[in-house]
Short mmCIF file of C-alpha atoms in Angstrom, two decimals:
data_model
loop_
_atom_site.label_atom_id
_atom_site.label_comp_id
_atom_site.label_asym_id
_atom_site.label_seq_id
_atom_site.Cartn_x
_atom_site.Cartn_y
_atom_site.Cartn_z
CA MET A 117 -0.11 -0.16 -0.04
CA ASP A 118 1.39 3.62 -1.04
CA ASP A 119 2.39 5.91 1.79
CA ALA A 120 -0.10 8.77 1.81
CA PRO A 121 1.04 11.83 0.37
CA LEU A 122 2.78 14.61 2.68
CA ALA A 123 1.40 18.02 3.09
CA SER A 124 3.58 21.32 3.82
CA LEU A 125 3.01 23.55 6.60
CA SER A 126 3.78 26.72 4.93
CA LEU A 127 3.21 29.20 7.71
CA THR A 128 6.98 30.51 7.57
CA HIS A 129 7.85 29.40 4.01
CA VAL A 130 9.04 32.32 2.33
CA ASN A 131 10.34 32.50 -1.55
CA TYR A 132 13.46 34.52 -2.35
CA ASP A 133 16.56 34.82 -4.45
CA ALA A 134 19.38 32.73 -2.92
CA SER A 135 21.91 34.70 -4.90
CA ASP A 136 20.59 38.01 -3.38
CA PRO A 137 21.61 38.84 -0.02
CA TYR A 138 19.28 41.65 0.48
CA ALA A 139 16.54 39.17 -0.31
CA TYR A 140 17.81 36.62 2.23
CA PHE A 141 17.26 39.54 4.69
CA CYS A 142 14.00 40.18 3.56
CA ALA A 143 12.95 36.68 4.02
CA TRP A 144 14.16 37.04 7.78
CA LEU A 145 12.10 40.08 7.90
CA ALA A 146 9.06 38.01 7.00
CA LEU A 147 8.94 36.40 10.25
CA VAL A 148 8.49 39.58 12.32
CA PRO A 149 4.88 39.11 12.64
CA GLN A 150 4.97 35.65 14.09
CA ALA A 151 7.86 36.51 16.40
CA LEU A 152 5.84 39.59 17.60
CA CYS A 153 2.84 37.32 18.42
CA VAL A 154 5.32 35.11 20.43
CA VAL A 155 6.53 38.39 22.02
CA TYR A 156 2.92 39.44 22.80
CA VAL A 157 1.93 35.89 24.40
CA THR A 158 5.10 35.88 26.46
CA LEU A 159 4.53 39.57 27.98
CA ALA A 160 0.82 38.93 28.48
CA TRP A 161 1.48 35.79 30.40
CA SER A 162 4.67 36.83 32.13
CA SER A 163 3.29 40.23 33.27
CA ARG A 164 -0.58 39.85 33.34
CA GLU A 165 -0.68 43.39 32.25
CA ALA A 166 -4.03 44.49 30.97
CA GLU A 167 -2.49 46.98 28.43
CA ILE A 168 -0.55 44.08 26.66
CA VAL A 169 -3.58 41.94 26.29
CA LEU A 170 -5.65 44.61 25.15
CA MET A 171 -3.04 45.85 22.33
CA PHE A 172 -2.75 41.95 21.33
CA ALA A 173 -6.72 41.93 21.21
CA GLY A 174 -6.48 44.92 18.98
CA GLN A 175 -3.67 43.31 16.93
CA MET A 176 -5.74 40.18 16.01
CA SER A 177 -8.44 42.24 15.29
CA CYS A 178 -6.40 44.09 12.85
CA GLU A 179 -5.69 40.57 11.39
CA ALA A 180 -9.27 39.62 11.13
CA PHE A 181 -9.96 43.13 9.47
CA ASN A 182 -7.23 42.24 7.00
CA TRP A 183 -8.53 38.74 6.23
CA GLY A 184 -11.77 40.27 5.21
CA LEU A 185 -10.41 43.03 3.21
CA LYS A 186 -8.56 40.77 1.06
CA ARG A 187 -11.44 38.47 0.28
CA TRP A 188 -13.62 41.64 -0.51
CA ILE A 189 -11.30 43.20 -2.67
CA LYS A 190 -9.69 40.04 -4.49
CA GLU A 191 -6.87 41.41 -5.94
CA GLU A 192 -3.98 39.03 -6.91
CA ARG A 193 -0.12 39.39 -6.08
CA PRO A 194 2.42 40.38 -8.54
CA ARG A 195 2.55 38.33 -11.41
CA GLN A 196 6.08 37.44 -10.82
CA MET A 197 5.42 35.88 -7.44
CA ASN A 198 3.77 32.68 -6.98
CA GLY A 199 2.56 33.07 -3.38
CA ARG A 200 -1.06 31.89 -2.48
CA GLY A 201 -3.82 33.99 -1.55
CA TYR A 202 -4.83 37.59 -2.36
CA GLY A 203 -2.46 40.33 -2.13
CA MET A 204 -4.57 43.59 -1.22
CA PRO A 205 -3.94 44.75 1.32
CA SER A 206 -0.52 43.33 2.59
CA SER A 207 -1.18 41.90 5.84
CA HIS A 208 2.43 41.91 6.96
CA ALA A 209 2.48 45.94 6.31
CA GLN A 210 -1.02 45.98 8.17
CA PHE A 211 0.57 43.92 11.19
CA VAL A 212 3.63 46.16 11.61
CA SER A 213 1.88 49.43 11.04
CA PHE A 214 -0.50 48.72 13.80
CA PHE A 215 2.29 47.42 16.10
CA SER A 216 4.38 50.50 15.60
CA ILE A 217 1.63 53.09 15.62
CA TYR A 218 -0.28 51.74 18.80
CA LEU A 219 3.24 51.37 20.49
CA THR A 220 3.91 54.83 19.77
CA LEU A 221 0.80 56.34 20.89
CA PHE A 222 1.15 54.32 24.22
CA LEU A 223 4.82 55.35 24.82
CA LEU A 224 4.20 59.08 23.94
CA LEU A 225 0.40 59.79 25.26
CA ARG A 226 -0.45 57.00 27.65
CA HIS A 227 2.82 55.71 29.46
CA LYS A 228 3.81 58.09 32.20
CA PRO A 229 5.97 55.98 34.26
CA HIS A 230 6.91 57.65 37.90
CA PRO A 231 10.38 57.29 39.44
CA THR A 232 10.73 55.06 42.58
CA GLU A 233 13.42 54.50 45.03
CA THR A 234 15.16 52.05 43.08
CA HIS A 235 14.60 52.94 39.49
CA THR A 236 14.37 55.91 37.12
CA PRO A 237 12.24 55.27 34.44
CA ILE A 238 13.23 56.42 30.56
CA SER A 239 12.82 59.89 29.56
CA PHE A 240 10.05 61.09 27.16
CA SER A 241 13.01 61.81 24.55
CA HIS A 242 14.07 57.89 25.03
CA ARG A 243 10.69 56.90 24.47
CA PHE A 244 10.54 59.23 21.24
CA LEU A 245 13.49 57.64 20.05
CA LEU A 246 12.13 54.02 20.77
CA SER A 247 8.98 55.09 18.95
CA CYS A 248 11.07 56.06 15.97
CA ALA A 249 13.07 52.75 15.97
CA ALA A 250 9.59 51.06 15.93
CA LEU A 251 8.32 52.88 12.97
CA VAL A 252 11.78 52.53 10.91
CA SER A 253 11.43 48.92 11.58
CA ALA A 254 8.07 48.76 10.37
CA ALA A 255 8.74 50.25 7.30
CA THR A 256 11.37 48.14 6.91
CA VAL A 257 9.42 45.17 7.07
CA ALA A 258 6.91 46.65 4.65
CA TRP A 259 9.52 47.51 2.19
CA SER A 260 10.69 44.04 2.02
CA ARG A 261 7.47 42.63 0.89
CA ILE A 262 7.91 44.83 -2.26
CA TYR A 263 11.33 43.71 -2.59
CA LEU A 264 10.77 40.14 -2.56
CA ASN A 265 7.68 40.63 -4.98
CA TYR A 266 5.05 39.44 -2.71
CA HIS A 267 3.25 42.83 -2.92
CA THR A 268 2.95 45.86 -5.29
CA PRO A 269 3.59 49.17 -3.85
CA LYS A 270 -0.21 49.90 -3.65
CA GLN A 271 -0.91 46.75 -1.80
CA VAL A 272 1.77 47.65 0.90
CA LEU A 273 0.71 51.32 1.15
CA VAL A 274 -2.99 50.16 1.71
CA GLY A 275 -1.67 47.73 4.24
CA CYS A 276 0.05 50.58 6.09
CA GLY A 277 -3.17 52.89 6.03
CA ALA A 278 -5.32 49.98 7.22
CA GLY A 279 -2.97 49.18 10.09
CA PHE A 280 -2.51 52.89 10.84
CA SER A 281 -6.16 53.33 11.20
CA CYS A 282 -6.99 50.28 13.09
CA ALA A 283 -4.13 51.29 15.84
CA VAL A 284 -5.53 54.99 15.99
CA VAL A 285 -9.05 53.47 16.32
CA TRP A 286 -8.31 50.73 18.76
CA PHE A 287 -6.20 53.38 20.82
CA GLY A 288 -9.10 55.46 21.15
CA VAL A 289 -11.29 52.55 22.16
CA THR A 290 -8.98 51.45 25.08
CA GLU A 291 -8.82 55.20 25.88
CA PHE A 292 -12.57 55.13 26.44
CA MET A 293 -12.43 51.85 28.35
CA ARG A 294 -10.05 53.46 30.73
CA ARG A 295 -12.21 56.97 31.24
CA SER A 296 -15.39 55.44 31.25
CA GLY A 297 -14.43 52.83 33.89
CA TRP A 298 -15.04 49.74 31.76
CA LEU A 299 -11.41 48.46 32.22
CA ALA A 300 -11.69 48.88 35.79
CA TRP A 301 -14.91 47.18 36.13
CA GLY A 302 -13.52 44.36 33.91
CA LEU A 303 -10.23 43.95 36.20
CA ASP A 304 -12.41 43.23 39.30
CA LEU A 305 -14.13 40.49 37.81
CA VAL A 306 -13.57 37.19 39.47
CA VAL A 307 -12.34 35.34 36.50
CA VAL A 308 -9.87 38.10 35.46
CA ARG A 309 -8.57 38.35 39.02
CA TRP A 310 -8.18 34.51 39.00
CA PHE A 311 -5.51 34.95 36.17
CA ARG A 312 -4.03 38.02 38.51
CA MET A 313 -4.46 40.70 35.93
CA ARG A 314 -3.41 44.34 36.62
CA ASP A 315 -2.84 47.49 35.11
CA LEU A 316 0.61 48.99 36.30
CA VAL A 317 2.41 49.63 32.93
CA VAL A 318 0.78 52.87 32.26
CA SER A 319 2.61 54.20 35.52
CA GLU A 320 5.28 52.00 35.89
CA ASP A 321 8.10 50.29 34.06
CA LEU A 322 7.99 46.79 33.02
CA VAL A 323 11.28 46.38 34.20
CA ASP A 324 10.62 47.82 37.56
CA ALA A 325 7.85 45.11 38.27
CA GLY A 326 9.09 43.34 41.46
CA TRP A 327 12.57 44.93 41.68
CA ALA A 328 11.85 47.12 45.02
CA ARG A 329 10.88 43.62 46.55
CA TRP A 330 14.03 42.10 45.06
CA GLU A 331 16.01 44.71 46.23
CA GLY A 332 14.55 44.43 49.80
CA ARG A 333 15.33 40.72 50.01
CA ARG A 334 18.74 41.12 48.77
CA LYS A 335 19.64 43.79 51.37
CA LYS A 336 18.09 41.54 54.26
CA ARG A 337 20.03 38.68 52.81
CA ASN A 338 23.08 40.60 52.92
CA ILE A 339 22.66 41.77 56.45
CA ARG A 340 21.99 38.33 57.64
CA GLY A 341 25.32 37.10 55.89
CA SER A 342 27.25 40.03 57.34
CA LYS A 343 26.02 39.16 61.08
CA LYS A 344 26.95 35.53 60.63
CA SER A 345 30.47 36.37 59.35
CA SER A 346 30.88 38.66 62.38
#
């Protein structure tokens, strides 16, 4: 009996010109959305921060919107590309545009960290530079889709516009949730409290989470050690 034919999981399958080093670099850039999803899930699980969960929810909603747009517009990819599915708008461009724009809005408008006894948060100028780096990185990923001939410039530009619009709208929705008290109400639900969800990253840096407690324990341990040695 013949063996059953094997299928290919093409989630990360990228076609590129092996003789072109720039194409090789662009092929790696194609994995940025998958890498960001891993970052989302990791941060959401480790920090239990509501802002990260909300941002990830908006990101996935943006992806669903892209899925619907592609099947509504039904525009094919460039002829020289053998990729499957429709190409308008570019999902990669839309994904990274949402991420970079929402992150920029958060860092510049919502994130207002307060200094503590053990930590001085990054300044507004540093947050601005971080936002610029995110925007430049997103532009690079979007450009790579054109370089690899997966999308036309128009498809990439529309994807960037859709991602930008989704980010601005979702940022407004989450701001309304905060101001109206819906977020506070949701965080008080039994199920949410069971997952130990919190909303501290707006006023604190993630790097400062638990640091004061760690420093206190370290000092106590050092004090006990010095007493035993004496």
